[in-house]
């Protein structure tokens, strides 16, 4: 029937989803497996702590530290990897809490920062739009915190109160393993009413764009990336929904949307179907990749699967019709950028739920980012050449997992004819590949893969045909 999946298509879709998350589980190490190739890591930990004056919960391993403040709408307030802190924390409200009932009386939004869940679509026109951002129980109500597991895998759950206006209740599971910086999320929205409702759930992450050496200035080397949809519904592959249409922050090169953060307020929507976005602090050479599942054929709010919002000064007209800058001070418009990942629009019957799963990968990266693979990020693409010394391999990457790089060599027929162990890698160290290996007869193409500490193939970091260099070159 029109609008419905056949049994075969349903099975195929479920099979793909299972394959994605089960196959990834080995490299994510979410199952806590060990093997002869595995290195020894300390168990991950969950413990109570204090963060910037708030009571908080910390989930950590040898790689990454997650700080959660349940009272602030279940916010993930900070993520630290290799000593690098990613998220914006609003200095105006450190250690403070304003119950939603109090702020609702004055119609004021308290932006604490961090990472949280919001509903879409936004607007004030009717009950089918969320009049946010506002301080309601979804945004900053007090969430219940519980520990689901500790040891080889740590998982926690945050459960929020029901919101009478939208009819939604949010919960969120957050997890890490002992031997990887990869972070898993499951955001669930539930219908807490006795009637059907229809919403999209949105993951909203506020990244800190202040200059780490001088917080009064903004970071001039902050970037974001997302692949353009080749069949995009938007002109140029993206739509500017607020701010300057010709904002110099935005560009598209080789199918990749690039945002260079400038202190101009703007919001841009993308119908990207690739299932990933990347945020990069080029000054510090740290990045974060957020992965999500794009549902082909589904209705997304405003067609957008991804939204970037830049806080900053905005042009407006004064009472005399003359242009002026609005929110041009740091207190009015702090330095941050929102990376927002949306679910499709979902109709929920009473008591029904919908879950959106995402994965974050802290990684070493820079503004030259070209692509994201299952194993890491490509900064300088793999290049290969055949010389009298052997097969030369070069490239620059950031990796999601510890392990070793392995070169797989193929002939013209696509048959693998050799492998070569290259070098150890880990997520906290940028990978510069510059190596020469023995060239087997008939070598035509090379693919570089990452095998993790358990000996599991996590995927490719790129492939290239072999060039033959002229003598003397």
Short mmCIF file of C-alpha atoms in Angstrom, two decimals:
data_model
loop_
_atom_site.label_atom_id
_atom_site.label_comp_id
_atom_site.label_asym_id
_atom_site.label_seq_id
_atom_site.Cartn_x
_atom_site.Cartn_y
_atom_site.Cartn_z
CA UNK A 1 0.00 0.00 0.00
CA UNK A 2 1.20 3.57 -0.64
CA UNK A 3 3.04 5.03 2.37
CA UNK A 4 3.70 1.61 3.90
CA UNK A 5 6.77 -0.63 3.77
CA UNK A 6 6.41 -4.17 2.51
CA UNK A 7 7.53 -6.99 4.84
CA UNK A 8 10.64 -7.43 2.74
CA UNK A 9 11.51 -3.70 2.94
CA UNK A 10 10.84 -3.64 6.69
CA UNK A 11 13.10 -6.65 7.19
CA UNK A 12 15.75 -5.06 5.02
CA UNK A 13 15.61 -1.79 6.94
CA UNK A 14 15.81 -3.57 10.29
CA UNK A 15 18.63 -5.73 9.03
CA UNK A 16 20.62 -2.68 7.99
CA UNK A 17 20.04 -1.02 11.36
CA UNK A 18 21.13 -4.13 13.24
CA UNK A 19 24.18 -4.48 11.04
CA UNK A 20 25.21 -0.88 11.68
CA UNK A 21 25.05 -1.08 15.45
CA UNK A 22 26.13 -4.69 15.98
CA UNK A 23 29.08 -4.42 13.59
CA UNK A 24 30.10 -1.18 15.23
CA UNK A 25 29.83 -2.63 18.72
CA UNK A 26 33.20 -4.42 18.42
CA UNK A 27 35.05 -1.22 17.51
CA UNK A 28 33.03 0.83 20.00
CA UNK A 29 33.92 -1.90 22.55
CA UNK A 30 30.43 -1.39 23.99
CA UNK A 31 30.19 -5.06 24.84
CA UNK A 32 33.37 -4.93 26.88
CA UNK A 33 34.96 -7.77 24.94
CA UNK A 34 38.60 -8.68 25.37
CA UNK A 35 41.00 -10.68 23.29
CA UNK A 36 44.63 -11.53 22.67
CA UNK A 37 45.16 -8.20 20.87
CA UNK A 38 43.54 -6.10 23.57
CA UNK A 39 45.48 -3.61 25.64
CA UNK A 40 44.76 -3.18 29.34
CA UNK A 41 42.55 -0.26 30.28
CA UNK A 42 41.13 0.80 33.61
CA UNK A 43 37.41 0.14 34.05
CA UNK A 44 35.18 3.11 33.25
CA UNK A 45 33.71 4.89 36.26
CA UNK A 46 30.56 6.73 37.37
CA UNK A 47 30.90 9.02 40.38
CA UNK A 48 29.27 12.05 41.96
CA UNK A 49 31.19 15.30 41.79
CA UNK A 50 30.85 19.07 41.79
CA UNK A 51 31.14 21.01 38.54
CA UNK A 52 31.26 24.82 38.41
CA UNK A 53 29.22 24.96 41.63
CA UNK A 54 26.57 22.40 40.55
CA UNK A 55 26.00 18.92 41.89
CA UNK A 56 27.05 16.70 39.01
CA UNK A 57 27.69 13.14 37.90
CA UNK A 58 30.86 12.16 36.07
CA UNK A 59 31.24 9.27 33.65
CA UNK A 60 34.84 8.66 32.62
CA UNK A 61 37.45 6.26 31.29
CA UNK A 62 41.12 6.51 30.34
CA UNK A 63 40.14 8.61 27.35
CA UNK A 64 37.20 10.85 28.00
CA UNK A 65 35.30 12.54 30.85
CA UNK A 66 31.58 13.35 30.65
CA UNK A 67 30.06 15.73 33.20
CA UNK A 68 26.27 15.65 33.65
CA UNK A 69 24.12 18.02 35.74
CA UNK A 70 20.72 16.29 36.15
CA UNK A 71 19.11 19.37 37.72
CA UNK A 72 19.68 21.43 34.56
CA UNK A 73 17.31 19.56 32.26
CA UNK A 74 19.55 16.49 32.32
CA UNK A 75 22.28 18.41 30.53
CA UNK A 76 25.59 16.93 29.51
CA UNK A 77 27.50 20.02 30.59
CA UNK A 78 31.02 19.14 29.49
CA UNK A 79 33.02 16.61 27.48
CA UNK A 80 36.78 16.53 27.96
CA UNK A 81 39.15 14.50 25.76
CA UNK A 82 42.93 14.71 25.99
CA UNK A 83 42.55 17.75 28.24
CA UNK A 84 40.42 19.54 25.63
CA UNK A 85 36.98 20.77 26.78
CA UNK A 86 34.41 20.96 23.99
CA UNK A 87 31.19 22.43 25.35
CA UNK A 88 30.08 25.97 26.17
CA UNK A 89 29.29 26.66 29.83
CA UNK A 90 27.64 30.03 30.42
CA UNK A 91 29.73 31.92 32.99
CA UNK A 92 26.69 34.07 33.92
CA UNK A 93 24.91 31.09 35.47
CA UNK A 94 27.68 28.89 36.88
CA UNK A 95 26.46 27.21 40.05
CA UNK A 96 22.98 28.73 39.72
CA UNK A 97 19.59 27.14 39.10
CA UNK A 98 16.33 28.80 38.14
CA UNK A 99 13.26 26.51 38.34
CA UNK A 100 11.18 26.66 35.14
CA UNK A 101 8.11 27.84 37.07
CA UNK A 102 10.00 30.99 38.13
CA UNK A 103 11.46 31.88 34.74
CA UNK A 104 8.12 31.21 33.00
CA UNK A 105 6.61 34.15 34.89
CA UNK A 106 9.10 36.57 33.33
CA UNK A 107 9.32 34.82 29.96
CA UNK A 108 13.08 34.48 30.14
CA UNK A 109 15.26 31.65 28.80
CA UNK A 110 18.17 30.64 31.01
CA UNK A 111 20.90 29.36 28.71
CA UNK A 112 23.20 27.28 30.91
CA UNK A 113 25.05 25.83 27.92
CA UNK A 114 26.02 22.18 27.45
CA UNK A 115 24.11 19.55 25.45
CA UNK A 116 20.39 18.81 25.78
CA UNK A 117 17.18 17.73 24.01
CA UNK A 118 14.63 20.01 22.41
CA UNK A 119 11.42 19.43 20.38
CA UNK A 120 10.81 20.57 16.83
CA UNK A 121 9.17 22.36 15.10
CA UNK A 122 9.64 25.67 16.91
CA UNK A 123 7.14 28.53 16.73
CA UNK A 124 4.38 30.39 18.55
CA UNK A 125 1.53 29.83 16.10
CA UNK A 126 -0.20 26.76 17.53
CA UNK A 127 0.09 23.76 19.86
CA UNK A 128 2.03 21.83 17.22
CA UNK A 129 5.03 24.17 17.65
CA UNK A 130 7.36 24.53 20.63
CA UNK A 131 7.64 28.22 21.65
CA UNK A 132 11.33 27.83 22.45
CA UNK A 133 13.98 28.23 23.37
CA UNK A 134 12.28 28.71 26.72
CA UNK A 135 12.92 27.58 30.26
CA UNK A 136 10.39 24.78 30.61
CA UNK A 137 10.61 21.31 32.13
CA UNK A 138 12.03 19.90 28.88
CA UNK A 139 14.87 22.40 28.75
CA UNK A 140 15.78 22.71 32.42
CA UNK A 141 13.42 20.71 34.59
CA UNK A 142 15.09 18.44 37.16
CA UNK A 143 15.89 15.01 35.69
CA UNK A 144 16.24 11.73 37.60
CA UNK A 145 19.70 10.18 37.31
CA UNK A 146 20.42 6.45 37.53
CA UNK A 147 23.38 4.18 36.80
CA UNK A 148 22.68 1.30 34.43
CA UNK A 149 26.13 -0.31 34.39
CA UNK A 150 29.78 0.16 35.36
CA UNK A 151 33.05 -1.63 34.61
CA UNK A 152 33.86 -2.62 31.04
CA UNK A 153 30.92 -0.47 29.95
CA UNK A 154 29.36 2.44 31.79
CA UNK A 155 25.84 3.59 31.03
CA UNK A 156 23.60 6.09 32.80
CA UNK A 157 20.00 7.17 32.34
CA UNK A 158 18.38 10.60 32.70
CA UNK A 159 14.58 10.75 33.01
CA UNK A 160 12.74 14.05 32.82
CA UNK A 161 9.31 15.21 33.97
CA UNK A 162 6.30 15.36 31.67
CA UNK A 163 5.66 18.65 29.87
CA UNK A 164 1.98 19.62 29.81
CA UNK A 165 2.34 21.97 26.84
CA UNK A 166 3.95 19.62 24.31
CA UNK A 167 2.77 16.38 25.91
CA UNK A 168 6.36 15.08 25.81
CA UNK A 169 8.51 13.34 28.38
CA UNK A 170 12.23 12.93 27.64
CA UNK A 171 14.73 10.33 28.77
CA UNK A 172 18.28 9.75 27.67
CA UNK A 173 20.83 6.96 27.99
CA UNK A 174 24.51 7.91 27.73
CA UNK A 175 27.30 5.32 27.58
CA UNK A 176 31.02 4.80 27.12
CA UNK A 177 33.26 1.73 27.27
CA UNK A 178 36.59 1.23 29.01
CA UNK A 179 38.80 1.16 25.92
CA UNK A 180 37.49 3.86 23.57
CA UNK A 181 36.55 7.55 23.68
CA UNK A 182 33.39 6.83 21.62
CA UNK A 183 30.18 8.02 23.32
CA UNK A 184 26.75 6.51 22.66
CA UNK A 185 23.39 8.23 23.14
CA UNK A 186 19.80 7.10 22.99
CA UNK A 187 17.33 9.99 23.27
CA UNK A 188 13.73 8.95 23.82
CA UNK A 189 10.59 11.05 23.58
CA UNK A 190 7.39 9.66 25.05
CA UNK A 191 3.78 10.77 24.71
CA UNK A 192 2.60 11.50 28.26
CA UNK A 193 -0.91 12.52 27.18
CA UNK A 194 -4.13 10.64 26.37
CA UNK A 195 -4.16 11.85 22.74
CA UNK A 196 -1.84 11.53 19.73
CA UNK A 197 0.97 14.06 19.32
CA UNK A 198 3.56 14.63 16.58
CA UNK A 199 7.10 15.90 17.14
CA UNK A 200 10.75 15.61 16.19
CA UNK A 201 13.37 15.17 18.92
CA UNK A 202 16.50 17.26 18.53
CA UNK A 203 19.97 16.85 20.03
CA UNK A 204 21.27 20.39 20.72
CA UNK A 205 24.99 20.74 21.42
CA UNK A 206 26.51 24.10 22.31
CA UNK A 207 30.22 24.13 21.43
CA UNK A 208 32.51 26.70 23.00
CA UNK A 209 33.83 29.15 20.40
CA UNK A 210 35.73 31.46 22.76
CA UNK A 211 39.47 31.89 22.31
CA UNK A 212 40.97 29.52 24.91
CA UNK A 213 43.85 31.96 25.52
CA UNK A 214 41.64 35.06 25.80
CA UNK A 215 37.96 34.34 26.60
CA UNK A 216 37.07 37.95 25.78
CA UNK A 217 37.83 37.18 22.13
CA UNK A 218 36.33 34.52 19.89
CA UNK A 219 38.19 31.60 18.36
CA UNK A 220 39.00 32.62 14.78
CA UNK A 221 39.85 29.01 13.87
CA UNK A 222 36.59 27.20 14.67
CA UNK A 223 34.91 25.17 11.93
CA UNK A 224 31.99 22.83 11.24
CA UNK A 225 31.36 20.43 8.35
CA UNK A 226 28.49 18.40 6.90
CA UNK A 227 28.06 16.66 3.53
CA UNK A 228 25.61 18.32 1.14
CA UNK A 229 22.68 16.24 -0.07
CA UNK A 230 23.21 15.78 -3.85
CA UNK A 231 19.42 15.99 -4.31
CA UNK A 232 18.96 18.74 -1.76
CA UNK A 233 15.61 20.50 -1.49
CA UNK A 234 17.55 23.69 -0.68
CA UNK A 235 19.24 26.02 -3.14
CA UNK A 236 23.03 25.47 -2.90
CA UNK A 237 22.37 22.52 -0.59
CA UNK A 238 21.56 24.60 2.49
CA UNK A 239 19.02 27.20 3.63
CA UNK A 240 19.79 30.26 5.74
CA UNK A 241 16.82 30.61 8.09
CA UNK A 242 18.05 33.61 10.09
CA UNK A 243 20.78 36.16 9.60
CA UNK A 244 22.67 37.23 6.49
CA UNK A 245 21.90 35.13 3.43
CA UNK A 246 25.40 35.80 2.15
CA UNK A 247 27.11 35.19 5.50
CA UNK A 248 30.83 34.74 4.69
CA UNK A 249 30.92 31.91 7.24
CA UNK A 250 29.36 29.48 4.75
CA UNK A 251 30.86 27.74 1.72
CA UNK A 252 30.56 24.47 -0.20
CA UNK A 253 33.54 22.65 -1.73
CA UNK A 254 33.46 19.19 -3.32
CA UNK A 255 30.05 18.45 -1.83
CA UNK A 256 31.08 19.43 1.72
CA UNK A 257 29.34 22.28 3.54
CA UNK A 258 31.86 24.26 5.55
CA UNK A 259 31.12 26.73 8.33
CA UNK A 260 33.91 29.03 9.50
CA UNK A 261 32.64 30.51 12.76
CA UNK A 262 32.34 34.31 12.78
CA UNK A 263 30.66 36.50 15.37
CA UNK A 264 27.48 36.97 13.34
CA UNK A 265 24.16 35.50 14.48
CA UNK A 266 22.87 33.05 11.93
CA UNK A 267 21.00 29.77 11.55
CA UNK A 268 21.51 27.44 8.60
CA UNK A 269 19.56 24.27 7.77
CA UNK A 270 20.79 21.25 5.81
CA UNK A 271 18.95 18.16 4.57
CA UNK A 272 22.19 16.17 4.77
CA UNK A 273 21.69 12.42 4.37
CA UNK A 274 25.26 11.24 5.03
CA UNK A 275 24.66 10.70 8.75
CA UNK A 276 27.51 12.75 10.18
CA UNK A 277 28.62 16.23 11.11
CA UNK A 278 32.04 17.34 12.36
CA UNK A 279 33.09 20.26 14.54
CA UNK A 280 36.76 21.28 14.62
CA UNK A 281 38.81 23.63 16.78
CA UNK A 282 41.68 24.20 14.39
CA UNK A 283 43.63 26.24 16.94
CA UNK A 284 43.79 23.25 19.30
CA UNK A 285 43.61 20.55 16.55
CA UNK A 286 40.69 18.77 18.24
CA UNK A 287 37.42 17.73 16.65
CA UNK A 288 34.14 16.02 17.45
CA UNK A 289 32.24 13.85 14.98
CA UNK A 290 28.53 13.31 15.64
CA UNK A 291 27.01 10.34 13.81
CA UNK A 292 23.29 9.77 13.31
CA UNK A 293 20.99 7.66 11.17
CA UNK A 294 19.28 9.49 8.33
CA UNK A 295 15.94 7.91 7.41
CA UNK A 296 15.48 8.15 3.65
CA UNK A 297 11.97 9.16 2.62
CA UNK A 298 10.97 10.33 6.10
CA UNK A 299 9.59 13.80 6.81
CA UNK A 300 12.05 15.98 8.70
CA UNK A 301 11.05 19.30 10.30
CA UNK A 302 11.47 21.89 7.56
CA UNK A 303 13.28 19.11 5.64
CA UNK A 304 16.31 19.64 7.90
CA UNK A 305 18.25 16.76 9.41
CA UNK A 306 21.02 19.12 10.60
CA UNK A 307 20.98 22.72 11.87
CA UNK A 308 23.89 24.97 12.81
CA UNK A 309 23.21 28.08 14.88
CA UNK A 310 25.87 30.76 15.44
CA UNK A 311 25.39 33.12 18.35
CA UNK A 312 26.66 36.64 17.74
CA UNK A 313 25.86 40.18 16.72
CA UNK A 314 22.91 40.74 14.37
CA UNK A 315 21.88 43.62 12.14
CA UNK A 316 18.53 45.28 12.88
CA UNK A 317 16.79 48.63 12.42
CA UNK A 318 16.39 51.09 15.29
CA UNK A 319 13.28 53.17 16.00
CA UNK A 320 14.38 55.65 13.31
CA UNK A 321 14.80 52.96 10.69
CA UNK A 322 18.60 53.11 10.86
CA UNK A 323 20.68 49.92 10.91
CA UNK A 324 22.45 48.93 14.12
CA UNK A 325 24.05 45.85 15.66
CA UNK A 326 21.92 43.92 18.12
CA UNK A 327 23.40 41.68 20.82
CA UNK A 328 26.86 42.98 20.11
CA UNK A 329 28.31 42.38 23.59
CA UNK A 330 29.72 39.19 25.06
CA UNK A 331 27.15 39.19 27.86
CA UNK A 332 24.26 39.54 25.42
CA UNK A 333 25.65 37.05 22.91
CA UNK A 334 28.28 34.68 24.35
CA UNK A 335 30.65 32.80 22.08
CA UNK A 336 29.08 29.47 21.17
CA UNK A 337 27.75 27.49 18.23
CA UNK A 338 24.91 25.00 18.29
CA UNK A 339 25.17 21.78 16.30
CA UNK A 340 21.68 20.30 16.12
CA UNK A 341 20.75 16.82 14.88
CA UNK A 342 17.06 16.17 14.21
CA UNK A 343 14.94 13.05 14.12
CA UNK A 344 12.13 12.62 11.56
CA UNK A 345 8.68 13.87 12.51
CA UNK A 346 7.10 11.09 14.57
CA UNK A 347 3.42 10.58 15.41
CA UNK A 348 3.11 9.13 18.90
CA UNK A 349 -0.01 7.47 20.23
CA UNK A 350 -0.69 7.83 23.97
CA UNK A 351 2.12 6.24 26.04
CA UNK A 352 4.12 5.47 22.87
CA UNK A 353 7.84 6.25 22.60
CA UNK A 354 10.44 6.91 19.91
CA UNK A 355 14.21 6.64 20.33
CA UNK A 356 16.97 8.41 18.38
CA UNK A 357 20.45 6.91 18.59
CA UNK A 358 23.59 8.93 17.97
CA UNK A 359 27.34 8.40 18.46
CA UNK A 360 30.03 10.95 19.24
CA UNK A 361 33.70 10.46 18.41
CA UNK A 362 36.29 12.81 19.94
CA UNK A 363 39.21 12.95 17.52
CA UNK A 364 42.35 14.88 16.57
CA UNK A 365 41.49 16.95 13.50
CA UNK A 366 42.04 20.25 11.73
CA UNK A 367 40.26 22.52 9.26
CA UNK A 368 41.54 20.46 6.31
CA UNK A 369 38.99 17.74 7.12
CA UNK A 370 37.87 16.10 3.86
CA UNK A 371 35.66 13.22 4.95
CA UNK A 372 34.54 10.99 7.81
CA UNK A 373 34.73 7.21 7.66
CA UNK A 374 33.81 4.44 10.08
CA UNK A 375 37.39 4.44 11.40
CA UNK A 376 38.20 8.15 11.61
CA UNK A 377 38.58 11.40 9.70
CA UNK A 378 40.53 12.04 6.50
CA UNK A 379 42.57 15.24 6.60
CA UNK A 380 45.01 14.63 3.74
CA UNK A 381 43.79 11.82 1.49
CA UNK A 382 45.80 8.66 0.98
CA UNK A 383 48.38 8.94 -1.81
CA UNK A 384 50.31 5.98 -3.21
CA UNK A 385 53.20 5.64 -5.64
CA UNK A 386 55.40 2.83 -6.89
CA UNK A 387 59.15 3.50 -6.73
CA UNK A 388 62.32 1.44 -6.88
CA UNK A 389 62.27 1.38 -3.07
CA UNK A 390 58.74 -0.05 -2.94
CA UNK A 391 55.21 1.15 -2.45
CA UNK A 392 55.13 4.61 -0.89
CA UNK A 393 52.07 5.50 1.24
CA UNK A 394 51.23 8.90 2.66
CA UNK A 395 48.25 10.62 4.23
CA UNK A 396 46.99 12.44 7.30
CA UNK A 397 44.18 11.16 9.51
CA UNK A 398 42.52 11.24 12.91
CA UNK A 399 41.32 7.90 14.31
CA UNK A 400 38.40 6.93 16.53
CA UNK A 401 40.02 3.81 18.05
CA UNK A 402 43.38 2.54 19.21
CA UNK A 403 44.98 -0.19 17.13
CA UNK A 404 47.11 -0.51 14.02
CA UNK A 405 46.91 0.66 10.43
CA UNK A 406 46.99 -2.12 7.86
CA UNK A 407 47.49 -1.69 4.11
CA UNK A 408 45.39 -3.97 1.90
CA UNK A 409 46.79 -4.31 -1.62
CA UNK A 410 44.59 -5.31 -4.58
CA UNK A 411 45.23 -6.20 -8.21
CA UNK A 412 43.29 -4.90 -11.23
CA UNK A 413 40.64 -7.60 -10.79
CA UNK A 414 39.89 -6.34 -7.28
CA UNK A 415 41.45 -9.36 -5.59
CA UNK A 416 43.46 -8.78 -2.43
CA UNK A 417 47.03 -9.96 -3.05
CA UNK A 418 48.86 -8.72 0.06
CA UNK A 419 48.57 -6.93 3.40
CA UNK A 420 51.17 -4.90 5.25
CA UNK A 421 51.22 -3.91 8.91
CA UNK A 422 51.99 -0.18 9.06
CA UNK A 423 51.97 1.58 12.43
CA UNK A 424 50.20 1.81 15.79
CA UNK A 425 47.60 4.56 16.20
CA UNK A 426 45.47 6.02 18.97
CA UNK A 427 42.72 8.68 19.08
CA UNK A 428 44.76 11.19 21.08
CA UNK A 429 47.58 11.35 18.52
CA UNK A 430 47.28 12.83 15.00
CA UNK A 431 48.22 10.22 12.39
CA UNK A 432 50.85 11.15 9.80
CA UNK A 433 51.38 8.24 7.45
CA UNK A 434 54.64 8.31 5.53
CA UNK A 435 55.81 4.78 4.89
CA UNK A 436 57.25 2.51 2.21
CA UNK A 437 56.31 -1.17 2.05
CA UNK A 438 57.14 -4.06 -0.25
CA UNK A 439 55.20 -3.87 -3.51
CA UNK A 440 53.79 -7.25 -4.67
CA UNK A 441 53.65 -8.02 -8.37
CA UNK A 442 50.40 -6.82 -9.93
CA UNK A 443 49.65 -4.23 -7.24
CA UNK A 444 47.06 -1.76 -8.54
CA UNK A 445 45.12 -0.31 -5.59
CA UNK A 446 45.67 0.18 -1.85
CA UNK A 447 43.18 0.59 0.99
CA UNK A 448 44.23 1.61 4.52
CA UNK A 449 42.21 0.02 7.34
CA UNK A 450 42.26 0.39 11.11
CA UNK A 451 42.32 -2.82 13.13
CA UNK A 452 41.42 -2.09 16.76
CA UNK A 453 43.07 -3.50 19.88
CA UNK A 454 40.89 -6.61 19.62
CA UNK A 455 42.01 -7.27 16.06
CA UNK A 456 38.64 -6.15 14.68
CA UNK A 457 38.63 -4.29 11.36
CA UNK A 458 36.98 -0.92 12.10
CA UNK A 459 36.91 0.17 8.46
CA UNK A 460 38.84 2.10 5.86
CA UNK A 461 40.60 5.44 6.10
CA UNK A 462 40.73 5.76 2.34
CA UNK A 463 41.94 4.01 -0.80
CA UNK A 464 43.84 5.04 -3.91
CA UNK A 465 45.17 3.65 -7.15
CA UNK A 466 48.93 3.25 -7.29
CA UNK A 467 50.86 5.81 -9.33
CA UNK A 468 54.12 4.85 -11.00
CA UNK A 469 56.76 7.52 -10.60
CA UNK A 470 59.14 8.29 -13.43
CA UNK A 471 62.79 7.42 -12.94
CA UNK A 472 64.67 10.08 -11.08
CA UNK A 473 61.53 11.67 -9.61
#
